[in-house]
CSV table of C-alpha atoms (C1' of nucleotides) in Angstrom, one decimal:
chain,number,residue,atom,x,y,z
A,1,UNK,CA,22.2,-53.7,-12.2
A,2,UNK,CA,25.4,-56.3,-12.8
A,3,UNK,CA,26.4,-56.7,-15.9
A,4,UNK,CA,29.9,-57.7,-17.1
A,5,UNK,CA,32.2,-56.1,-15.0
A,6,UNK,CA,29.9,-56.1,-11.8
A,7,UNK,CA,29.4,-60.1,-11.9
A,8,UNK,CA,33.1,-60.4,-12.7
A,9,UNK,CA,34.2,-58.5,-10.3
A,10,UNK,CA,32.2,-60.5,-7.9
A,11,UNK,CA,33.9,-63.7,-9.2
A,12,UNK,CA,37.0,-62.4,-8.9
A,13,UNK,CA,36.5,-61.3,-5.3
A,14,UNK,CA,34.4,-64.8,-4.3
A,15,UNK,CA,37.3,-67.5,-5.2
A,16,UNK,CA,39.1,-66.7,-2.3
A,17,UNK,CA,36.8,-67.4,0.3
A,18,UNK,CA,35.4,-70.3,-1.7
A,19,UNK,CA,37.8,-72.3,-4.5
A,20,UNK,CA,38.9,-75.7,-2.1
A,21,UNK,CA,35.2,-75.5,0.3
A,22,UNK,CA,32.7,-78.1,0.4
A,23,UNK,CA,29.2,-77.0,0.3
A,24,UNK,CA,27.1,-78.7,3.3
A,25,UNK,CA,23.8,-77.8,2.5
A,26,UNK,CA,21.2,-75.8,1.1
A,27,UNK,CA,18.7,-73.6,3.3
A,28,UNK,CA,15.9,-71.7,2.0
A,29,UNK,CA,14.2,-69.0,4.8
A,30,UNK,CA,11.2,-68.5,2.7
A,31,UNK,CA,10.0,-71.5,-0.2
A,32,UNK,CA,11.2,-69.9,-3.2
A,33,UNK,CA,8.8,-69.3,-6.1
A,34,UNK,CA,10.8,-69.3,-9.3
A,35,UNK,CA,14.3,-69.1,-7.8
A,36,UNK,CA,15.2,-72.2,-8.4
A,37,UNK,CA,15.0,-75.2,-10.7
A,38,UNK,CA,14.2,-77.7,-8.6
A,39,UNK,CA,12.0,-77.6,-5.4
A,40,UNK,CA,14.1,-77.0,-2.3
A,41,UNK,CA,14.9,-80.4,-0.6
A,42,UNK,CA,15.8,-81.7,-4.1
A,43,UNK,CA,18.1,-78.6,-4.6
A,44,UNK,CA,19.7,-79.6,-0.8
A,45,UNK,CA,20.0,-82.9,-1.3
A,46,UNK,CA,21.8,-82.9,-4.6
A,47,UNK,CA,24.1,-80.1,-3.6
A,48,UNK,CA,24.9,-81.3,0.0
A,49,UNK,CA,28.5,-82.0,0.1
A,50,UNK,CA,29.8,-81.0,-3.0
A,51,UNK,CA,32.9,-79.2,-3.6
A,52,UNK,CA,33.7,-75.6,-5.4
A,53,UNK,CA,36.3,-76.5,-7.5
A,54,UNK,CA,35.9,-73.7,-9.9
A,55,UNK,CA,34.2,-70.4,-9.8
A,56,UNK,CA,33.8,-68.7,-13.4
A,57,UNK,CA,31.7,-66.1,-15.6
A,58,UNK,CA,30.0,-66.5,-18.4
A,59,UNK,CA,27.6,-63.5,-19.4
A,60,UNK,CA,25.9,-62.4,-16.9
A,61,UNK,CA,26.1,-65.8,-14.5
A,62,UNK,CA,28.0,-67.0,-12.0
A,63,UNK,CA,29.1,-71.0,-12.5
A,64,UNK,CA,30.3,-72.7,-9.7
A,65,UNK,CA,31.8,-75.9,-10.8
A,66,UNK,CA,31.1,-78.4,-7.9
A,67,UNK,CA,32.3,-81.8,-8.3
A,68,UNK,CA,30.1,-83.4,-11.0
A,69,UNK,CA,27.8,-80.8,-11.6
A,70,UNK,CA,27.5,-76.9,-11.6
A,71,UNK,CA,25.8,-74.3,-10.2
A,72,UNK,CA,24.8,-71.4,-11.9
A,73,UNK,CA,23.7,-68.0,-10.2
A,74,UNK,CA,22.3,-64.9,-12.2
A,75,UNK,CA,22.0,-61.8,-10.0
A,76,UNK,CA,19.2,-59.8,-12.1
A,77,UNK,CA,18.2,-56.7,-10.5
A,78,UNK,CA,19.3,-56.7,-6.9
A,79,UNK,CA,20.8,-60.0,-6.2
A,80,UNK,CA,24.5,-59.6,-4.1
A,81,UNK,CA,26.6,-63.4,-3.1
A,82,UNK,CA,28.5,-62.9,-0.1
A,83,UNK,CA,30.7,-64.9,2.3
A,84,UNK,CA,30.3,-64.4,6.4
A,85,UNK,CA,31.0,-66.7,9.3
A,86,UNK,CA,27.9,-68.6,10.0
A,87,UNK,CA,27.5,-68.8,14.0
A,88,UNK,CA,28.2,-64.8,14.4
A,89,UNK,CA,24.5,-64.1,14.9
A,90,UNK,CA,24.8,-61.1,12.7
A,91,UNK,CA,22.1,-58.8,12.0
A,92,UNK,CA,19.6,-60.6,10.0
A,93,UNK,CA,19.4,-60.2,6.6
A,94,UNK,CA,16.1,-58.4,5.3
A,95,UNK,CA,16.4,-59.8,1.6
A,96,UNK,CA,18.4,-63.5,2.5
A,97,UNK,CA,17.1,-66.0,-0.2
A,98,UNK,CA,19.7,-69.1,0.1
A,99,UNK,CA,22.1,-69.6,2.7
A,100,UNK,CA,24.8,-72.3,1.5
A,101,UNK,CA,26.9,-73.4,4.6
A,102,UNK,CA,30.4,-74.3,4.2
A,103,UNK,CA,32.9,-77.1,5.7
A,104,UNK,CA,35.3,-74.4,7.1
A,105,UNK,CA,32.3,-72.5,9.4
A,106,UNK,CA,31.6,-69.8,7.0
A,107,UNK,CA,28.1,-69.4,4.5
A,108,UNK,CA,27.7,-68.7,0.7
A,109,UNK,CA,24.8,-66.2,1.0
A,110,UNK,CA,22.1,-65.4,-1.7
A,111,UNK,CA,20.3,-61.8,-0.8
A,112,UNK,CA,17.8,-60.6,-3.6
A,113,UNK,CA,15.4,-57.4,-2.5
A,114,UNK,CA,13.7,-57.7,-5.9
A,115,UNK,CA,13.3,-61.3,-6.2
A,116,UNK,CA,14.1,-61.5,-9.7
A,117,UNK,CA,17.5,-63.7,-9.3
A,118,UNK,CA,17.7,-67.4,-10.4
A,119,UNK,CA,19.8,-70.0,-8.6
A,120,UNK,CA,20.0,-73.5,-10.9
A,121,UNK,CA,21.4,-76.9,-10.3
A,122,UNK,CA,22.3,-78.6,-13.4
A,123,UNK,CA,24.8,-81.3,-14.3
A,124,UNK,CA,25.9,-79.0,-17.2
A,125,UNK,CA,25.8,-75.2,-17.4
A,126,UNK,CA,24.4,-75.8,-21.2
A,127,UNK,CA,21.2,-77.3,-19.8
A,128,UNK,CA,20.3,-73.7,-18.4
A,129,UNK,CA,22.1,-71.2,-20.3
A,130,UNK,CA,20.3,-69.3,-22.7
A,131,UNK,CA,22.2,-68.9,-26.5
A,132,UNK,CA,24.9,-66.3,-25.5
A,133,UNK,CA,27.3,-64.5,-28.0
A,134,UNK,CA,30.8,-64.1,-27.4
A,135,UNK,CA,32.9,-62.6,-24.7
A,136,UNK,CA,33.1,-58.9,-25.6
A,137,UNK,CA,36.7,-59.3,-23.6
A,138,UNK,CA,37.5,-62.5,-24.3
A,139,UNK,CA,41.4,-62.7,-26.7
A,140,UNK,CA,39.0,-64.4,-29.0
A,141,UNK,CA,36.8,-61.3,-30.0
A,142,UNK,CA,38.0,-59.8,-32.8
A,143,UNK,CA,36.7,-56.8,-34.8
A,144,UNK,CA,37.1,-58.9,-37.9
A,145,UNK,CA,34.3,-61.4,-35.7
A,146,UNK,CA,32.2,-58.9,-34.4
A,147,UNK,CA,31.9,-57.3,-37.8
A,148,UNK,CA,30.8,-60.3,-39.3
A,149,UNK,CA,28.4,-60.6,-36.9
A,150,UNK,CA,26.9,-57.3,-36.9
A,151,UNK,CA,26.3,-57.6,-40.5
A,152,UNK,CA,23.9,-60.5,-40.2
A,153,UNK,CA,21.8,-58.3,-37.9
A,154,UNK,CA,19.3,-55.4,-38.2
A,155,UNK,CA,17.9,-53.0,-36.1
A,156,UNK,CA,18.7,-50.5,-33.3
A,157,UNK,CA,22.0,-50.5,-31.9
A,158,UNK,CA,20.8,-49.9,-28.5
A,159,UNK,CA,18.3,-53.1,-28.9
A,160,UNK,CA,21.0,-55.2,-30.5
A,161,UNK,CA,23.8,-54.4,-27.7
A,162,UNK,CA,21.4,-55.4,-25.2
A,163,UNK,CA,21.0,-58.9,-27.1
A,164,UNK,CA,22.7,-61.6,-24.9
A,165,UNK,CA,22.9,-63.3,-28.2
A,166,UNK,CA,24.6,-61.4,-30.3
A,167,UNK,CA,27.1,-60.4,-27.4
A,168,UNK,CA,27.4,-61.1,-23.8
A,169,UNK,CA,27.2,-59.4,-20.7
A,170,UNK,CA,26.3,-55.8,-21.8
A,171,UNK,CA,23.2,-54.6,-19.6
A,172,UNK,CA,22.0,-50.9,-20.0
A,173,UNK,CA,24.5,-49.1,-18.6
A,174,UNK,CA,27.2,-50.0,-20.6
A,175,UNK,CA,25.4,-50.4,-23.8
A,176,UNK,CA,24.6,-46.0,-23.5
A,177,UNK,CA,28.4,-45.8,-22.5
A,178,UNK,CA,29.5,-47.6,-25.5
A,179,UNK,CA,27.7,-46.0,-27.7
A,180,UNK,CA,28.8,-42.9,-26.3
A,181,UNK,CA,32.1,-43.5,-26.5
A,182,UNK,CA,31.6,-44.7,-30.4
A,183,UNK,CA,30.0,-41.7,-31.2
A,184,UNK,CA,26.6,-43.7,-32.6
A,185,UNK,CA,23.4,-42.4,-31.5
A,186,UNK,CA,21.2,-45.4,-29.9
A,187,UNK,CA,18.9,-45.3,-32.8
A,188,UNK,CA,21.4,-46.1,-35.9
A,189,UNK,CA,20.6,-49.5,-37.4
A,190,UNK,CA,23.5,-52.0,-37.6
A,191,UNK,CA,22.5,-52.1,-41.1
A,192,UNK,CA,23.7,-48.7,-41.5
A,193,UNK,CA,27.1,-48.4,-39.9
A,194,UNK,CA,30.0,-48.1,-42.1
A,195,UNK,CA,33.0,-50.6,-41.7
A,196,UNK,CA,34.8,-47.6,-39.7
A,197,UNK,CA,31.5,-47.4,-37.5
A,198,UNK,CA,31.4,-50.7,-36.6
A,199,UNK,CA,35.3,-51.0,-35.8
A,200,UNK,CA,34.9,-48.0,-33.4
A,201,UNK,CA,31.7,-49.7,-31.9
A,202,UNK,CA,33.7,-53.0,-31.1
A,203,UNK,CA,36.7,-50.8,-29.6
A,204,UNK,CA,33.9,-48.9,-27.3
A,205,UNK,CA,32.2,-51.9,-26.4
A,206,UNK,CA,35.5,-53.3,-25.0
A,207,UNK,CA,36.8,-49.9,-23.6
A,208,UNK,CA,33.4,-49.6,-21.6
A,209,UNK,CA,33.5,-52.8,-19.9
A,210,UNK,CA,37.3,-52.9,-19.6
A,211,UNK,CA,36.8,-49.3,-17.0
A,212,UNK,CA,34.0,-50.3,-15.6
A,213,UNK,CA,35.8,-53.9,-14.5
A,214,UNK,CA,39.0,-51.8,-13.5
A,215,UNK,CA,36.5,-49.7,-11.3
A,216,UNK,CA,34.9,-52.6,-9.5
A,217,UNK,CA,31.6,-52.2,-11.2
A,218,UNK,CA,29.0,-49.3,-11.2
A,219,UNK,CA,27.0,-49.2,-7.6
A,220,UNK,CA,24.0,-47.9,-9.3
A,221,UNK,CA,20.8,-49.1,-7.3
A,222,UNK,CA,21.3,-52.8,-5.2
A,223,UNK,CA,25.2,-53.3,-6.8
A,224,UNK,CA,28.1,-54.0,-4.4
A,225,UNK,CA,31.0,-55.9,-4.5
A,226,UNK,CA,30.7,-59.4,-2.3
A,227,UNK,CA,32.5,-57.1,0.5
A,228,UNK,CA,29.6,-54.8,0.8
A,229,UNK,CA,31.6,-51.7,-0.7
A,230,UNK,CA,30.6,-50.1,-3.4
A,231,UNK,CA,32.1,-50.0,-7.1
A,232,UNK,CA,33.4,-46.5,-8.1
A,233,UNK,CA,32.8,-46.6,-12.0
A,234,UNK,CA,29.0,-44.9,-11.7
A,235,UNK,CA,31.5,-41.9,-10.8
A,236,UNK,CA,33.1,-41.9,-14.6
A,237,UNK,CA,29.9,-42.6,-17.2
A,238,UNK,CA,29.8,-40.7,-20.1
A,239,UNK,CA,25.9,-40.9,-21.3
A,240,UNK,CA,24.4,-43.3,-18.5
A,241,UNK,CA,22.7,-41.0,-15.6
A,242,UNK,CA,20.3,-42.4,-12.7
A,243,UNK,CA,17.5,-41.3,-11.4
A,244,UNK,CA,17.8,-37.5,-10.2
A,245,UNK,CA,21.5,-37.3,-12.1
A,246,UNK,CA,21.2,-34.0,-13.9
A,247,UNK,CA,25.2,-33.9,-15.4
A,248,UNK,CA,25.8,-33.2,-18.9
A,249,UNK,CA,27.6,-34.5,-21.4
A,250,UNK,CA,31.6,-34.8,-20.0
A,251,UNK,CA,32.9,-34.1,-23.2
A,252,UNK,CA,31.2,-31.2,-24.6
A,253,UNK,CA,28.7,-30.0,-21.8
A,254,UNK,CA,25.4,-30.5,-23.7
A,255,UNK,CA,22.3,-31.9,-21.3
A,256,UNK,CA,22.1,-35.4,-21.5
A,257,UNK,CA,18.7,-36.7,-23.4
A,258,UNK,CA,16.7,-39.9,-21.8
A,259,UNK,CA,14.3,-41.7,-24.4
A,260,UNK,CA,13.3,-44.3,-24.2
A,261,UNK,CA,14.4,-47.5,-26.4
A,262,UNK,CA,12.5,-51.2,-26.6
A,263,UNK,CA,11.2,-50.4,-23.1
A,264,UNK,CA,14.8,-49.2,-22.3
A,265,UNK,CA,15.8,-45.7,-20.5
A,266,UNK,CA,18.5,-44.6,-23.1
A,267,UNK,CA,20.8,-42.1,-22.2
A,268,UNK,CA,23.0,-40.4,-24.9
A,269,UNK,CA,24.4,-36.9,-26.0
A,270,UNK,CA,22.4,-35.0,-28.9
A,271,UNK,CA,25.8,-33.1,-30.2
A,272,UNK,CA,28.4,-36.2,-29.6
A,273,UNK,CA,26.3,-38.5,-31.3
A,274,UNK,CA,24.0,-37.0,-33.9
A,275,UNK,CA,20.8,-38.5,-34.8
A,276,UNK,CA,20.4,-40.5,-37.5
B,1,DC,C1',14.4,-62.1,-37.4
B,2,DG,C1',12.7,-57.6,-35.6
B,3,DG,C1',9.8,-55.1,-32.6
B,4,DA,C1',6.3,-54.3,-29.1
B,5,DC,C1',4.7,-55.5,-24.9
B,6,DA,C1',3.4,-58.0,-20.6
B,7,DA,C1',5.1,-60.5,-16.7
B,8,DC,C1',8.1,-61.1,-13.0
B,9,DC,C1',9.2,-58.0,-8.2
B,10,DT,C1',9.5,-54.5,-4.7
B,11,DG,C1',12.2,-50.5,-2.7
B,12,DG,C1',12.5,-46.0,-3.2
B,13,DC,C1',11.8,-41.8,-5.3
B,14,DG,C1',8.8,-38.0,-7.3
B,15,DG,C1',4.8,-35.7,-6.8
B,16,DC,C1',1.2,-33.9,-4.2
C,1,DT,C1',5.3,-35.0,7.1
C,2,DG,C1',2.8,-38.6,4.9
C,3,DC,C1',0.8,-41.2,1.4
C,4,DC,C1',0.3,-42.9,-3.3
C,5,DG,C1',1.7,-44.4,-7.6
C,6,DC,C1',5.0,-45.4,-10.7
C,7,DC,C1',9.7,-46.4,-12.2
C,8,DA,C1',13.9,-49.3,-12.5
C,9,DG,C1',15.7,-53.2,-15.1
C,10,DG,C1',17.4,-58.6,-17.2
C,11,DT,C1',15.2,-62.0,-19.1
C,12,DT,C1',11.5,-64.9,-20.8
C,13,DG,C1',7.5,-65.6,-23.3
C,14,DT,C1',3.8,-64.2,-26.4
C,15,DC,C1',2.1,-62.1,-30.4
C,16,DC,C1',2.3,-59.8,-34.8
DNA sequence: CGGACAACCTGGCGGC
DNA sequence: TGCCGCCAGGTTGTCC
């Protein structure tokens, strides 16, 4: 599931191979359905020669800033970018979506099992991007900022975290870690957290993400880096557990309790963070 | 605005 | 061992 510090640490690791290329084309093995936002020969034509001149983050999405327009990736579930040399007949991939060959004999690939990843053409990234809050690691994100925000909201902090809105790039897994790390059970209200609360949210928001960036990302279901390896952070969570992960609570030993939040498996620790 | 829920998808896991 | 059914999850859209 990439959220902030898995798609970043995918940027990070794609600007190597692909800052300076020129995109040649656009291929599509099967039509996509929703993938994109244009139908496929429109989509090839209009990217056909352009050149990566920028890769950044923003949320959850990738934006590749071509030469007078961007293109904007968002990985969803399963979706993994990766970089191989294009004649090596290597063993086909199962789950290839978009294969973007390159000016120096290598391919931009696309793989997405679950088919819930988007791939956009736009002239601006605005055109596509949803409203997005601010960048929970951004210089620019202050606890003086993120406490004015929080007190214009209401409702459940596990529900509000996962807002892309009110701040970007948390997904599931590290929305249960920061809470756990804040000591707030998923349930509080914004409405109720005390000025102290809310400080030590904002602090475990940014430790969260900082770790799980440092670690490469979480490699819980589909995640790996662009290299194929996986991240090491699903090694260190605090609240978050998988499917069939049975450990307890790291700092005090209590089982771990899964409810479930706004359709959301929430994961947190009855003794460190009390119930409201 | 908040909350609930369906839809989108399909691999893989739990259960039998 | 084999098969079935359901779960996982980010986001959008709908409805109350």
């Amino acid at each position: 599931m990439p959220e902030l510090p898995e798609v970043e640490t995918a940027v990070r690791a794609l600007r190597a191979p692909l800052i300076g290329r020129t995109i040649l084309s656009a291929h599509f093995p099967e039509p996509p359905r929703r993938m994109t936002n244009l139908p496929p020969e429109l989509f090839a034509e209009r990217i056909s020669g352009e050149p990566i001149r920028a890769l950044t983050r923003r949320a959850k999405y990738l934006i590749f800033q071509l030469g007078g327009q961007s293109l904007i990736v968002h990985l969803k579930m399963s979706g993994h970018l990766y970089v191989v040399p294009r004649e090596r007949a290597d063993p086909m991939d199962r789950w290839l979506r978009v294969r973007f060959p390159l000016d120096d004999g290598t391919e931009l690939r696309f793989s997405d099992a679950r088919r819930f990843g988007r791939v956009y053409l736009a002239a601006r990234p605005e055109e596509v991007l949803p409203p997005l809050g601010p960048e929970p690691l951004d210089d620019s994100f202050t606890p003086d900022q993120f406490l004015a925000r929080l007190r214009k909201r209401k409702g459940v902090l596990k529900a509000l975290l996962l807002d892309q809105a009110f701040i970007a790039g948390v997904g599931n897994i590290y929305a249960d870690e920061a809470l756990h790390i804040a000591a707030l059970h998923p349930l509080r209200r914004a409405e109720s957290l005390s000025d102290a609360e809310a400080e030590r949210l904002y602090h475990a928001i940014r430790q969260a993400l900082s770790e799980g960036l440092a670690r490469m990302g979480a490699s819980i279901g589909w995640y790996r880096q662009p290299n194929g390896e996986r991240g090491e952070a699903q090694h260190y969570l605090r609240a978050y557990r998988g499917r069939g992960d049975r450990r307890p609570c790291p700092l005090c030993g209590t089982p771990i309790c899964t409810i479930r939040v706004g359709q959301r498996g929430t994961h947190f620790c009855p003794t460190c963070q009390p119930p409201p």
